[in-house]
CSV table of C-alpha atoms in Angstrom, one decimal:
chain,number,residue,atom,x,y,z
J,104,MET,CA,70.6,-74.8,16.6
J,105,LEU,CA,68.0,-75.7,14.0
J,106,ILE,CA,64.7,-77.0,15.3
J,107,GLU,CA,62.1,-78.7,13.0
J,108,GLN,CA,58.4,-78.8,14.2
J,109,THR,CA,55.3,-80.1,12.5
J,110,LEU,CA,52.3,-78.0,13.7
J,111,SER,CA,48.7,-79.1,14.1
J,112,SER,CA,47.8,-78.1,10.6
J,113,GLY,CA,50.5,-80.4,9.2
J,114,MET,CA,52.7,-77.4,8.3
J,115,ARG,CA,56.4,-77.9,8.9
J,116,LEU,CA,58.3,-75.0,10.5
J,117,TRP,CA,62.0,-74.6,11.2
J,118,VAL,CA,63.4,-72.4,13.9
J,119,ALA,CA,67.1,-71.3,14.1
J,120,ARG,CA,68.0,-70.5,17.7
J,121,PRO,CA,70.8,-68.0,18.3
J,122,GLU,CA,73.6,-68.7,20.8
J,123,THR,CA,72.6,-66.0,23.2
J,124,ASP,CA,71.1,-65.8,26.6
J,125,GLY,CA,67.6,-64.8,27.3
J,126,PRO,CA,64.6,-64.2,24.9
J,127,ARG,CA,65.5,-62.8,21.5
J,128,PRO,CA,63.3,-61.1,18.9
J,129,ALA,CA,62.2,-63.4,16.0
J,130,VAL,CA,62.5,-62.7,12.3
J,131,PHE,CA,60.5,-64.7,9.7
J,132,LEU,CA,62.5,-65.2,6.5
J,133,HIS,CA,60.0,-66.6,4.1
J,134,HIS,CA,61.1,-69.0,1.3
J,135,GLU,CA,61.0,-68.0,-2.3
J,136,ARG,CA,58.9,-69.7,-5.0
J,137,PHE,CA,60.9,-72.9,-4.6
J,138,GLY,CA,59.6,-73.6,-1.1
J,139,PRO,CA,62.0,-74.4,1.7
J,140,VAL,CA,65.3,-75.3,0.2
J,141,LYS,CA,69.0,-75.1,1.1
J,142,HIS,CA,69.2,-71.3,0.7
J,143,SER,CA,66.1,-70.9,3.0
J,144,PHE,CA,67.7,-72.9,5.8
J,145,GLU,CA,71.0,-71.0,5.4
J,146,SER,CA,69.1,-67.7,5.7
J,147,ILE,CA,67.5,-68.5,9.1
J,148,GLU,CA,70.8,-69.8,10.4
J,149,LYS,CA,72.4,-66.6,9.2
J,150,ILE,CA,69.9,-64.4,11.0
J,151,ALA,CA,70.4,-66.5,14.1
J,152,SER,CA,74.2,-65.8,13.9
J,153,ASP,CA,73.1,-62.1,14.0
J,154,GLY,CA,71.4,-62.7,17.3
J,155,TYR,CA,67.8,-63.2,16.3
J,156,VAL,CA,65.6,-66.2,16.2
J,157,GLY,CA,65.1,-67.2,12.6
J,158,CYS,CA,61.7,-68.7,11.6
J,159,LEU,CA,60.9,-70.5,8.3
J,160,PRO,CA,57.3,-71.9,7.9
J,161,ASP,CA,56.5,-74.0,4.8
J,162,LEU,CA,53.8,-71.8,3.3
J,163,TYR,CA,53.4,-74.4,0.5
J,164,HIS,CA,52.4,-77.2,2.8
J,165,ARG,CA,49.0,-77.6,1.1
J,166,PHE,CA,50.7,-78.4,-2.2
J,167,ASP,CA,50.1,-82.0,-3.0
J,168,GLY,CA,52.1,-82.4,-6.1
J,169,ASP,CA,55.8,-83.2,-6.7
J,170,ARG,CA,57.8,-80.9,-4.5
J,171,GLY,CA,60.7,-81.4,-6.8
J,172,LEU,CA,58.8,-79.5,-9.5
J,173,LEU,CA,58.4,-76.6,-7.1
J,174,GLU,CA,62.0,-76.6,-6.2
J,175,ARG,CA,63.0,-76.5,-9.9
J,176,ALA,CA,60.4,-73.7,-10.5
J,177,GLU,CA,58.5,-76.0,-12.9
J,178,ALA,CA,55.3,-75.7,-10.8
J,179,ARG,CA,53.6,-73.0,-8.8
J,180,CYS,CA,51.9,-72.8,-5.4
J,181,ASP,CA,49.9,-69.6,-4.6
J,182,PRO,CA,48.1,-69.8,-1.3
J,183,THR,CA,45.1,-67.6,-0.7
J,184,ASP,CA,45.5,-64.6,1.6
J,185,GLU,CA,43.3,-66.4,4.2
J,186,GLU,CA,45.5,-69.5,4.1
J,187,THR,CA,48.7,-67.4,4.5
J,188,LEU,CA,47.2,-65.5,7.5
J,189,ALA,CA,46.2,-68.8,9.1
J,190,ASP,CA,49.7,-70.3,8.6
J,191,LEU,CA,51.4,-67.2,10.0
J,192,ASP,CA,49.0,-67.0,13.0
J,193,GLU,CA,49.8,-70.7,13.8
J,194,SER,CA,53.5,-70.1,13.4
J,195,ILE,CA,53.6,-67.1,15.7
J,196,ALA,CA,51.4,-69.0,18.3
J,197,TYR,CA,54.1,-71.7,18.3
J,198,LEU,CA,56.9,-69.2,18.6
J,199,ARG,CA,55.2,-67.7,21.7
J,200,THR,CA,55.5,-71.1,23.4
J,201,LEU,CA,59.3,-71.0,23.2
J,202,ASP,CA,61.1,-69.4,26.1
J,203,PHE,CA,63.9,-68.1,24.0
J,204,VAL,CA,61.6,-66.0,21.8
J,205,ASP,CA,60.7,-62.4,22.7
J,206,ALA,CA,57.1,-62.5,21.6
J,207,ASP,CA,56.7,-58.7,21.7
J,208,ASN,CA,59.4,-58.3,19.0
J,209,ILE,CA,58.5,-60.1,15.8
J,210,GLY,CA,59.5,-59.1,12.3
J,211,MET,CA,58.9,-60.6,8.9
J,212,ALA,CA,60.7,-60.7,5.6
J,213,GLY,CA,59.4,-61.9,2.2
J,214,PHE,CA,61.5,-62.8,-0.8
J,215,CYS,CA,60.3,-63.1,-4.4
J,216,ALA,CA,56.9,-65.0,-4.4
J,217,THR,CA,56.4,-64.5,-0.7
J,218,GLY,CA,57.2,-60.7,-0.9
J,219,ARG,CA,53.6,-60.0,-0.3
J,220,ALA,CA,53.2,-62.2,2.8
J,221,PRO,CA,54.7,-59.6,5.2
J,222,ILE,CA,52.6,-56.8,3.7
J,223,LEU,CA,49.5,-58.9,4.0
J,224,TYR,CA,50.3,-59.9,7.6
J,225,ALA,CA,51.2,-56.5,8.8
J,226,ALA,CA,48.0,-55.1,7.3
J,227,SER,CA,46.0,-57.4,9.5
J,228,ARG,CA,48.1,-58.0,12.6
J,229,ASP,CA,50.7,-56.2,14.6
J,230,LEU,CA,54.4,-56.6,13.8
J,231,LYS,CA,57.4,-54.5,14.7
J,232,GLY,CA,58.7,-54.3,11.1
J,233,ILE,CA,58.6,-56.0,7.7
J,234,ALA,CA,61.0,-56.4,4.8
J,235,VAL,CA,60.3,-57.0,1.2
J,236,PHE,CA,63.0,-58.2,-1.2
J,237,HIS,CA,62.4,-58.2,-5.0
J,238,GLY,CA,58.7,-59.1,-4.6
J,239,GLY,CA,55.4,-58.0,-3.2
J,240,VAL,CA,54.9,-55.4,-6.0
J,241,TYR,CA,54.6,-57.7,-9.1
J,242,GLU,CA,51.9,-56.9,-11.5
J,243,ARG,CA,49.8,-59.7,-10.0
J,244,ASP,CA,50.1,-58.0,-6.6
J,245,TYR,CA,48.4,-54.9,-8.0
J,246,ASP,CA,46.1,-56.8,-10.4
J,247,PRO,CA,45.6,-60.2,-8.7
J,248,VAL,CA,45.4,-63.3,-11.0
J,249,TYR,CA,45.3,-66.0,-8.3
J,250,PRO,CA,42.1,-66.8,-6.5
J,251,GLY,CA,41.8,-65.5,-3.0
J,252,GLN,CA,44.6,-62.9,-3.2
J,253,GLY,CA,43.8,-59.2,-2.7
J,254,THR,CA,45.7,-56.2,-3.9
J,255,VAL,CA,48.7,-54.7,-2.2
J,256,SER,CA,47.2,-51.3,-2.6
J,257,ALA,CA,44.3,-52.3,-0.3
J,258,MET,CA,46.8,-53.6,2.3
J,259,ILE,CA,49.0,-50.5,2.6
J,260,PRO,CA,46.5,-48.2,4.4
J,261,THR,CA,46.4,-50.5,7.5
J,262,LEU,CA,50.1,-51.5,7.8
J,263,SER,CA,51.0,-51.7,11.4
J,264,CYS,CA,54.7,-51.1,11.2
J,265,PRO,CA,57.6,-49.6,9.2
J,266,THR,CA,58.7,-51.3,5.9
J,267,PHE,CA,62.2,-52.0,4.5
J,268,GLY,CA,62.3,-52.7,0.8
J,269,ALA,CA,65.2,-53.9,-1.4
J,270,PHE,CA,64.8,-53.9,-5.2
J,271,GLY,CA,67.1,-54.3,-8.2
J,272,GLU,CA,67.3,-51.9,-11.1
J,273,SER,CA,67.6,-54.8,-13.6
J,274,ASP,CA,64.9,-57.0,-12.2
J,275,PHE,CA,62.9,-58.4,-15.1
J,276,LEU,CA,59.9,-59.3,-12.8
J,277,VAL,CA,59.6,-56.1,-10.8
J,278,SER,CA,59.4,-52.9,-12.7
J,279,LEU,CA,60.7,-49.7,-11.1
J,280,GLU,CA,57.3,-48.2,-11.9
J,281,ASN,CA,55.8,-50.6,-9.5
J,282,VAL,CA,58.5,-49.8,-6.9
J,283,GLN,CA,57.6,-46.1,-7.3
J,284,ARG,CA,54.0,-46.9,-7.0
J,285,PHE,CA,54.7,-48.8,-3.7
J,286,ARG,CA,56.6,-45.8,-2.4
J,287,THR,CA,53.9,-43.3,-3.4
J,288,GLU,CA,51.2,-45.3,-1.8
J,289,LEU,CA,53.2,-45.7,1.5
J,290,GLU,CA,53.6,-41.9,1.5
J,291,GLN,CA,49.9,-41.3,0.7
J,292,HIS,CA,49.0,-43.3,3.8
J,293,ARG,CA,51.7,-41.9,6.0
J,294,LYS,CA,53.5,-45.2,6.4
J,295,SER,CA,57.2,-45.2,7.4
J,296,TYR,CA,59.7,-46.9,5.1
J,297,ARG,CA,63.3,-47.4,4.1
J,298,ILE,CA,63.6,-48.4,0.4
J,299,LYS,CA,66.7,-48.9,-1.7
J,300,ILE,CA,67.0,-49.7,-5.4
J,301,PHE,CA,70.3,-51.4,-6.1
J,302,ALA,CA,72.0,-50.4,-9.4
J,303,ASN,CA,72.2,-53.1,-12.1
J,304,MET,CA,70.9,-55.9,-9.8
J,305,PRO,CA,68.9,-58.6,-11.4
J,306,HIS,CA,66.0,-60.5,-9.9
J,307,ALA,CA,67.0,-62.5,-6.8
J,308,TRP,CA,70.5,-61.3,-6.7
J,309,GLY,CA,70.9,-62.4,-3.1
J,310,VAL,CA,70.3,-66.1,-3.8
J,311,ASP,CA,73.5,-68.2,-4.2
J,312,ASP,CA,72.3,-70.8,-6.7
J,313,ASP,CA,73.1,-71.9,-10.2
J,314,SER,CA,71.0,-69.1,-11.9
J,315,GLY,CA,74.0,-66.9,-12.3
J,316,ARG,CA,72.3,-63.9,-10.7
J,317,PHE,CA,74.1,-64.0,-7.3
J,318,ARG,CA,75.9,-60.8,-6.5
J,319,PRO,CA,77.8,-61.5,-3.2
J,320,GLN,CA,78.8,-57.9,-2.4
J,321,GLU,CA,75.3,-56.4,-2.9
J,322,ALA,CA,73.7,-59.4,-1.3
J,323,GLU,CA,75.7,-58.8,1.8
J,324,GLU,CA,74.9,-55.1,1.7
J,325,ALA,CA,71.2,-55.7,1.5
J,326,TRP,CA,71.3,-58.3,4.3
J,327,ARG,CA,73.2,-55.8,6.5
J,328,MET,CA,70.6,-53.1,5.8
J,329,MET,CA,67.8,-55.5,6.7
J,330,VAL,CA,69.5,-56.5,10.0
J,331,SER,CA,70.1,-52.9,10.8
J,332,PHE,CA,66.5,-52.1,10.1
J,333,PHE,CA,65.3,-54.9,12.4
J,334,ASP,CA,67.8,-53.8,15.0
J,335,GLU,CA,66.2,-50.3,15.0
J,336,VAL,CA,62.5,-51.4,15.1
J,337,PHE,CA,63.1,-54.0,17.8
J,338,THR,CA,64.7,-51.3,20.0
J,339,ASP,CA,62.0,-48.7,19.2
J,340,ARG,CA,64.3,-46.4,17.4
J,341,TRP,CA,61.6,-45.8,14.8
J,342,ASP,CA,59.2,-43.3,16.6
J,343,THR,CA,55.7,-44.7,15.9
J,344,GLY,CA,54.4,-41.2,16.5
J,345,ARG,CA,56.3,-39.9,13.5
J,346,THR,CA,56.4,-40.9,9.8
J,347,VAL,CA,59.8,-41.5,8.3
J,348,TRP,CA,60.5,-41.8,4.5
J,349,GLN,CA,64.0,-42.9,3.4
J,350,PHE,CA,64.5,-43.6,-0.3
J,351,ASP,CA,67.8,-44.4,-1.9
J,352,SER,CA,67.8,-45.0,-5.7
J,353,ASP,CA,70.6,-45.5,-8.1
J,354,ILE,CA,69.3,-46.0,-11.6
J,355,ALA,CA,70.1,-45.1,-15.2
J,356,PRO,CA,68.3,-42.0,-16.5
J,357,ASP,CA,67.1,-43.9,-19.6
J,358,TYR,CA,65.8,-46.9,-17.6
J,359,ASP,CA,63.2,-48.8,-19.5
J,360,TYR,CA,61.4,-51.9,-18.1
J,361,GLU,CA,60.7,-53.4,-21.5
J,362,THR,CA,64.4,-53.3,-22.3
J,363,VAL,CA,65.2,-55.0,-19.0
J,364,VAL,CA,62.7,-57.8,-19.8
J,365,ALA,CA,64.1,-58.2,-23.4
J,366,GLN,CA,67.7,-58.4,-22.1
J,367,SER,CA,66.7,-61.0,-19.6
J,368,GLN,CA,65.1,-63.2,-22.3
J,369,SER,CA,68.2,-62.9,-24.6
J,370,SER,CA,70.7,-63.8,-21.9
C-alpha cells in the first residue's frame, strides 16, 4: 500500500506499507538527482515487499522551477545540510505517528546525489544503519561547492551506526580513490562498515531507465546485500561494542579514473 502525505512544511512524502502484521522497521530510500520519479516509487514498494516500511521524502520540495527539468537532469537542486536535516527530522516525526512503524528501527539509504544525506543524518542523529550507493563521496562531498554543505570527512567521526556502501568500478562520477578515502576515514574513526566495489559497473547501474547503464543481475545483488545489511542492524547482529570492517573489491590492477571518465564521454 502506497500512502502519500503532505507535511506541514509543504514537503510531500510517500510511504509504502508492507503486508505484514505489527510494527515494522522503516527504510528511507532517497531519490536520485531527478527527484521522486517512477524508479523511486518502485524502490519503496520493493522494500515493502521485503517486509520493511519504505519511505520517500521529496528532498527537492523547495525547488520552484520546472520539475520536468529536474527529472530530465537538465537542472539541479542542492539543499543545504540544515534543510536536509530539517526535512528528515520532519519525515521521521511523521513516521513515528504511524502504528505500523517500529520507530526504534529506522535506516536510511542514499543514491547518487542524495548519497550524502544518510551520512549527514547519521552524523547528527541516531539511526540503526545507513547505505550509500554510487554517491556521497563525490569530489564536491570532500570539497563542497554548494552553499551550506559541509564535508563528508567532518561527518564521519560522529556517525551513529554502521554503513553499507555499494560502488561501481566504472563509475565516471565516483573515483575509486574517493571510495578508498571513505574506507580509510571510516577505519581511522573506528566506524563499522561493509563496502563492495562491483566490477565494471557504471554509475547508477541499479536504475532501470533509458540511460543504458542498468545491470539487472548486479542491481539485484546490490539490493539483496542492502536488505541483508538492514536485516542485521535491525536485529542487533552488529555488535555496537565492536568495530567491524568488511571490504570486497573487484577491480582491474591498471584501474585509472581519468580513463574511466574519458570512456564515458566517448560512449
